[in-house]
PDB file of C-alpha atoms in Angstrom:
ATOM      1  CA  MET K  27     -15.687 -30.837   8.670  1.00 50.00           C
ATOM      2  CA  ASN K  28     -18.716 -33.142   8.450  1.00 49.00           C
ATOM      3  CA  LEU K  29     -21.224 -31.541   6.123  1.00 50.00           C
ATOM      4  CA  SER K  30     -23.415 -34.565   5.823  1.00 56.00           C
ATOM      5  CA  SER K  31     -24.821 -34.225   9.357  1.00 63.00           C
ATOM      6  CA  GLY K  32     -24.962 -30.418   9.432  1.00 73.00           C
ATOM      7  CA  ALA K  33     -22.561 -29.079  12.074  1.00 81.00           C
ATOM      8  CA  TRP K  34     -18.879 -28.790  11.636  1.00 85.00           C
ATOM      9  CA  ASP K  35     -16.631 -31.246  13.546  1.00 88.00           C
ATOM     10  CA  PRO K  36     -15.916 -29.417  16.924  1.00 88.00           C
ATOM     11  CA  TYR K  37     -12.412 -31.064  17.125  1.00 93.00           C
ATOM     12  CA  LEU K  38     -11.536 -29.794  13.801  1.00 90.00           C
ATOM     13  CA  VAL K  39     -12.916 -26.236  14.603  1.00 89.00           C
ATOM     14  CA  GLY K  40     -10.888 -26.261  17.745  1.00 90.00           C
ATOM     15  CA  ALA K  41      -7.771 -27.172  16.176  1.00 93.00           C
ATOM     16  CA  LEU K  42      -8.242 -24.549  13.530  1.00 91.00           C
ATOM     17  CA  ILE K  43      -8.837 -21.964  16.269  1.00 90.00           C
ATOM     18  CA  GLY K  44      -5.571 -23.059  17.772  1.00 91.00           C
ATOM     19  CA  VAL K  45      -3.753 -22.720  14.472  1.00 93.00           C
ATOM     20  CA  LEU K  46      -5.312 -19.222  13.975  1.00 90.00           C
ATOM     21  CA  SER K  47      -4.258 -18.175  17.528  1.00 91.00           C
ATOM     22  CA  MET K  48      -0.677 -19.329  16.985  1.00 91.00           C
ATOM     23  CA  ALA K  49      -0.602 -17.604  13.439  1.00 91.00           C
ATOM     24  CA  THR K  50      -1.857 -14.451  15.165  1.00 89.00           C
ATOM     25  CA  PHE K  51       1.011 -14.627  17.645  1.00 88.00           C
ATOM     26  CA  TYR K  52       3.584 -15.334  14.957  1.00 91.00           C
ATOM     27  CA  PHE K  53       2.600 -12.741  12.561  1.00 90.00           C
ATOM     28  CA  SER K  54       1.244 -10.005  14.799  1.00 87.00           C
ATOM     29  CA  ASN K  55       2.714 -10.656  18.194  1.00 88.00           C
ATOM     30  CA  LYS K  56      -0.816 -10.095  19.543  1.00 85.00           C
ATOM     31  CA  PRO K  57      -3.239 -12.496  21.341  1.00 86.00           C
ATOM     32  CA  LEU K  58      -6.669 -13.395  19.788  1.00 85.00           C
ATOM     33  CA  GLY K  59      -9.533 -11.478  21.259  1.00 83.00           C
ATOM     34  CA  VAL K  60     -12.400  -9.291  20.114  1.00 84.00           C
ATOM     35  CA  SER K  61     -13.769  -7.364  23.157  1.00 82.00           C
ATOM     36  CA  THR K  62     -11.454  -4.361  22.461  1.00 84.00           C
ATOM     37  CA  ALA K  63     -13.293  -4.251  19.004  1.00 87.00           C
ATOM     38  CA  TYR K  64     -16.567  -3.416  20.680  1.00 85.00           C
ATOM     39  CA  ALA K  65     -14.991  -0.690  22.768  1.00 87.00           C
ATOM     40  CA  ARG K  66     -13.353   0.709  19.620  1.00 90.00           C
ATOM     41  CA  VAL K  67     -16.567   0.681  17.621  1.00 91.00           C
ATOM     42  CA  ALA K  68     -18.374   2.328  20.612  1.00 91.00           C
ATOM     43  CA  GLY K  69     -15.636   4.983  20.471  1.00 94.00           C
ATOM     44  CA  LEU K  70     -16.227   5.538  16.712  1.00 94.00           C
ATOM     45  CA  LEU K  71     -19.992   5.961  17.474  1.00 95.00           C
ATOM     46  CA  GLY K  72     -18.941   8.365  20.244  1.00 95.00           C
ATOM     47  CA  TYR K  73     -17.081  10.310  17.623  1.00 95.00           C
ATOM     48  CA  MET K  74     -20.270  10.711  15.774  1.00 95.00           C
ATOM     49  CA  VAL K  75     -22.083  12.304  18.875  1.00 95.00           C
ATOM     50  CA  SER K  76     -19.022  14.148  20.554  1.00 95.00           C
ATOM     51  CA  LYS K  77     -15.403  13.686  19.429  1.00 94.00           C
ATOM     52  CA  PRO K  78     -14.011  15.945  22.121  1.00 95.00           C
ATOM     53  CA  HIS K  79     -15.855  14.134  24.810  1.00 95.00           C
ATOM     54  CA  THR K  80     -14.755  10.725  23.463  1.00 94.00           C
ATOM     55  CA  ASP K  81     -11.125  11.860  23.077  1.00 93.00           C
ATOM     56  CA  ALA K  82     -11.374  13.046  26.749  1.00 94.00           C
ATOM     57  CA  LEU K  83     -12.187   9.601  28.078  1.00 94.00           C
ATOM     58  CA  LYS K  84      -9.139   7.766  29.696  1.00 93.00           C
ATOM     59  CA  PHE K  85      -9.744   4.546  27.906  1.00 88.00           C
ATOM     60  CA  TYR K  86      -9.755   6.190  24.545  1.00 92.00           C
ATOM     61  CA  GLN K  87      -6.532   7.997  25.274  1.00 90.00           C
ATOM     62  CA  ASP K  88      -5.033   4.544  25.565  1.00 87.00           C
ATOM     63  CA  LYS K  89      -7.022   2.882  22.780  1.00 85.00           C
ATOM     64  CA  SER K  90      -7.963   5.377  20.142  1.00 87.00           C
ATOM     65  CA  PRO K  91     -11.208   4.585  18.474  1.00 91.00           C
ATOM     66  CA  LYS K  92     -10.297   3.311  15.083  1.00 89.00           C
ATOM     67  CA  VAL K  93     -10.818   0.260  12.779  1.00 91.00           C
ATOM     68  CA  GLU K  94      -7.839  -2.072  13.590  1.00 87.00           C
ATOM     69  CA  TRP K  95      -7.325  -5.819  13.464  1.00 86.00           C
ATOM     70  CA  GLU K  96      -9.767  -6.499  16.202  1.00 85.00           C
ATOM     71  CA  VAL K  97     -12.581  -4.767  14.400  1.00 89.00           C
ATOM     72  CA  MET K  98     -11.615  -6.844  11.305  1.00 91.00           C
ATOM     73  CA  LEU K  99     -11.565 -10.042  13.521  1.00 89.00           C
ATOM     74  CA  LEU K 100     -15.132  -9.179  14.789  1.00 89.00           C
ATOM     75  CA  LEU K 101     -16.278  -8.765  11.293  1.00 92.00           C
ATOM     76  CA  GLY K 102     -14.619 -12.008  10.154  1.00 92.00           C
ATOM     77  CA  THR K 103     -16.144 -13.796  13.151  1.00 90.00           C
ATOM     78  CA  VAL K 104     -19.657 -12.820  12.080  1.00 92.00           C
ATOM     79  CA  LEU K 105     -18.877 -13.559   8.348  1.00 94.00           C
ATOM     80  CA  GLY K 106     -17.321 -17.001   9.405  1.00 90.00           C
ATOM     81  CA  GLY K 107     -20.410 -17.851  11.476  1.00 88.00           C
ATOM     82  CA  PHE K 108     -22.653 -17.180   8.458  1.00 90.00           C
ATOM     83  CA  ILE K 109     -20.518 -19.302   6.226  1.00 90.00           C
ATOM     84  CA  ALA K 110     -20.436 -22.119   8.770  1.00 88.00           C
ATOM     85  CA  ALA K 111     -24.086 -22.034   9.153  1.00 88.00           C
ATOM     86  CA  PHE K 112     -24.883 -22.055   5.389  1.00 89.00           C
ATOM     87  CA  SER K 113     -22.197 -24.696   4.525  1.00 88.00           C
ATOM     88  CA  GLY K 114     -23.388 -26.830   7.505  1.00 84.00           C
ATOM     89  CA  GLY K 115     -27.058 -26.478   6.461  1.00 85.00           C
ATOM     90  CA  GLU K 116     -27.914 -24.920   9.939  1.00 84.00           C
ATOM     91  CA  PHE K 117     -28.800 -21.315   8.945  1.00 85.00           C
ATOM     92  CA  ASN K 118     -31.927 -20.207  10.603  1.00 81.00           C
ATOM     93  CA  ALA K 119     -33.085 -16.714  10.123  1.00 81.00           C
ATOM     94  CA  SER K 120     -35.522 -16.680  13.084  1.00 84.00           C
ATOM     95  CA  PHE K 121     -35.097 -13.981  15.612  1.00 85.00           C
ATOM     96  CA  ILE K 122     -36.666 -16.057  18.415  1.00 90.00           C
ATOM     97  CA  PRO K 123     -34.750 -19.302  19.015  1.00 87.00           C
ATOM     98  CA  PRO K 124     -37.117 -22.369  19.710  1.00 88.00           C
ATOM     99  CA  MET K 125     -35.695 -22.986  23.103  1.00 89.00           C
ATOM    100  CA  TRP K 126     -36.372 -19.351  24.093  1.00 91.00           C
ATOM    101  CA  ALA K 127     -39.771 -19.417  22.630  1.00 92.00           C
ATOM    102  CA  ALA K 128     -40.641 -22.559  24.584  1.00 92.00           C
ATOM    103  CA  GLN K 129     -39.595 -20.937  27.953  1.00 91.00           C
ATOM    104  CA  PHE K 130     -40.512 -17.219  27.496  1.00 92.00           C
ATOM    105  CA  GLY K 131     -42.760 -17.087  24.471  1.00 92.00           C
ATOM    106  CA  ASN K 132     -42.503 -15.306  21.121  1.00 92.00           C
ATOM    107  CA  ASP K 133     -42.263 -11.637  22.402  1.00 93.00           C
ATOM    108  CA  PHE K 134     -39.551 -10.128  20.142  1.00 93.00           C
ATOM    109  CA  SER K 135     -39.051  -7.100  22.393  1.00 94.00           C
ATOM    110  CA  LEU K 136     -38.518  -9.237  25.434  1.00 94.00           C
ATOM    111  CA  ARG K 137     -35.910 -11.213  23.587  1.00 93.00           C
ATOM    112  CA  LEU K 138     -34.268  -8.010  22.289  1.00 94.00           C
ATOM    113  CA  ILE K 139     -34.135  -6.397  25.766  1.00 95.00           C
ATOM    114  CA  VAL K 140     -32.648  -9.542  27.313  1.00 92.00           C
ATOM    115  CA  ALA K 141     -30.065  -9.913  24.537  1.00 91.00           C
ATOM    116  CA  PHE K 142     -29.103  -6.266  24.876  1.00 93.00           C
ATOM    117  CA  VAL K 143     -28.693  -6.351  28.579  1.00 94.00           C
ATOM    118  CA  GLY K 144     -26.783  -9.532  28.378  1.00 90.00           C
ATOM    119  CA  GLY K 145     -24.438  -7.969  25.900  1.00 88.00           C
ATOM    120  CA  ILE K 146     -23.860  -5.047  28.197  1.00 89.00           C
ATOM    121  CA  VAL K 147     -23.159  -7.351  31.203  1.00 89.00           C
ATOM    122  CA  MET K 148     -20.739  -9.333  29.062  1.00 85.00           C
ATOM    123  CA  ALA K 149     -18.891  -6.352  27.782  1.00 83.00           C
ATOM    124  CA  PHE K 150     -18.666  -4.812  31.338  1.00 86.00           C
ATOM    125  CA  GLY K 151     -17.245  -8.173  32.487  1.00 86.00           C
ATOM    126  CA  ALA K 152     -14.805  -8.435  29.719  1.00 84.00           C
ATOM    127  CA  ARG K 153     -13.406  -4.794  30.417  1.00 82.00           C
ATOM    128  CA  LEU K 154     -13.418  -5.642  34.158  1.00 85.00           C
ATOM    129  CA  ALA K 155     -11.469  -8.905  33.477  1.00 84.00           C
ATOM    130  CA  GLY K 156      -9.098  -7.421  31.036  1.00 82.00           C
ATOM    131  CA  GLY K 157     -10.369  -9.671  28.250  1.00 83.00           C
ATOM    132  CA  CYS K 158     -13.214 -11.616  26.830  1.00 85.00           C
ATOM    133  CA  THR K 159     -13.965 -15.300  26.360  1.00 84.00           C
ATOM    134  CA  SER K 160     -11.767 -15.477  23.362  1.00 84.00           C
ATOM    135  CA  GLY K 161      -8.971 -13.342  24.937  1.00 88.00           C
ATOM    136  CA  HIS K 162      -8.756 -15.334  28.068  1.00 91.00           C
ATOM    137  CA  GLY K 163     -10.468 -18.627  26.868  1.00 89.00           C
ATOM    138  CA  ILE K 164      -8.173 -19.041  23.820  1.00 90.00           C
ATOM    139  CA  SER K 165      -5.169 -16.837  23.955  1.00 90.00           C
ATOM    140  CA  GLY K 166      -4.759 -16.646  27.755  1.00 92.00           C
ATOM    141  CA  THR K 167      -5.141 -20.366  28.317  1.00 92.00           C
ATOM    142  CA  LEU K 168      -2.860 -21.020  25.446  1.00 90.00           C
ATOM    143  CA  GLN K 169      -0.010 -18.920  27.123  1.00 91.00           C
ATOM    144  CA  LEU K 170      -0.885 -20.936  30.507  1.00 94.00           C
ATOM    145  CA  SER K 171      -2.005 -17.656  32.313  1.00 94.00           C
ATOM    146  CA  VAL K 172      -3.370 -18.555  35.616  1.00 95.00           C
ATOM    147  CA  GLY K 173      -5.739 -15.538  35.549  1.00 92.00           C
ATOM    148  CA  SER K 174      -7.112 -16.763  32.171  1.00 93.00           C
ATOM    149  CA  TRP K 175      -7.674 -20.211  33.585  1.00 95.00           C
ATOM    150  CA  ILE K 176      -9.579 -18.703  36.496  1.00 93.00           C
ATOM    151  CA  ALA K 177     -11.524 -16.405  34.107  1.00 91.00           C
ATOM    152  CA  LEU K 178     -12.295 -19.461  31.957  1.00 91.00           C
ATOM    153  CA  ALA K 179     -13.561 -21.386  34.966  1.00 94.00           C
ATOM    154  CA  ALA K 180     -15.757 -18.449  35.914  1.00 91.00           C
ATOM    155  CA  PHE K 181     -17.055 -18.161  32.325  1.00 90.00           C
ATOM    156  CA  PHE K 182     -18.185 -21.902  32.428  1.00 93.00           C
ATOM    157  CA  ALA K 183     -19.617 -21.489  35.963  1.00 95.00           C
ATOM    158  CA  GLY K 184     -21.501 -18.355  34.934  1.00 91.00           C
ATOM    159  CA  GLY K 185     -22.908 -19.874  31.801  1.00 91.00           C
ATOM    160  CA  ALA K 186     -24.045 -22.980  33.634  1.00 95.00           C
ATOM    161  CA  ILE K 187     -25.770 -20.875  36.267  1.00 95.00           C
ATOM    162  CA  THR K 188     -27.395 -18.528  33.856  1.00 91.00           C
ATOM    163  CA  ALA K 189     -28.606 -21.501  31.727  1.00 91.00           C
ATOM    164  CA  ARG K 190     -30.000 -23.210  34.765  1.00 93.00           C
ATOM    165  CA  VAL K 191     -31.748 -20.183  36.045  1.00 91.00           C
ATOM    166  CA  MET K 192     -33.164 -19.238  32.548  1.00 88.00           C
ATOM    167  CA  TYR K 193     -34.160 -22.724  31.207  1.00 88.00           C
ATOM    168  CA  GLY K 194     -34.365 -24.959  34.488  1.00 84.00           C
TER     169      GLY K 194
END
């Protein structure tokens, strides 16, 4: 970790993620991934609106809405991001990133709508692919899964194309 220049050393962080992934397999026999956490949280919100309807959905018959380790991993990821940003001196509390403002302006509602739609598309893709960027990109590739390597290549291609379209 190099705190004098701000950001954490990406090689150290990558190695720590690898150690975390191996520890997760060793202690829980489960792959590292968080997309199921979003689905579980959505199910918990569904319970607040209509528990019978939520229970009737096929997905929630297989994965009941409850706080399990994936939800805790999601919370830990957010907390870890804050800790890394503070300790690296990179915390920025702005709602509009400078790169976004330079390209699209300072309209907060536009930024919120695009972020929300992007999140929905990402969650749909993760459910469709049977895993998210961490599930396929970290755990799947660690297990040498061909499908995960293909998904990882698609993540990079999709990200590069999206960045090119949005930022030129």
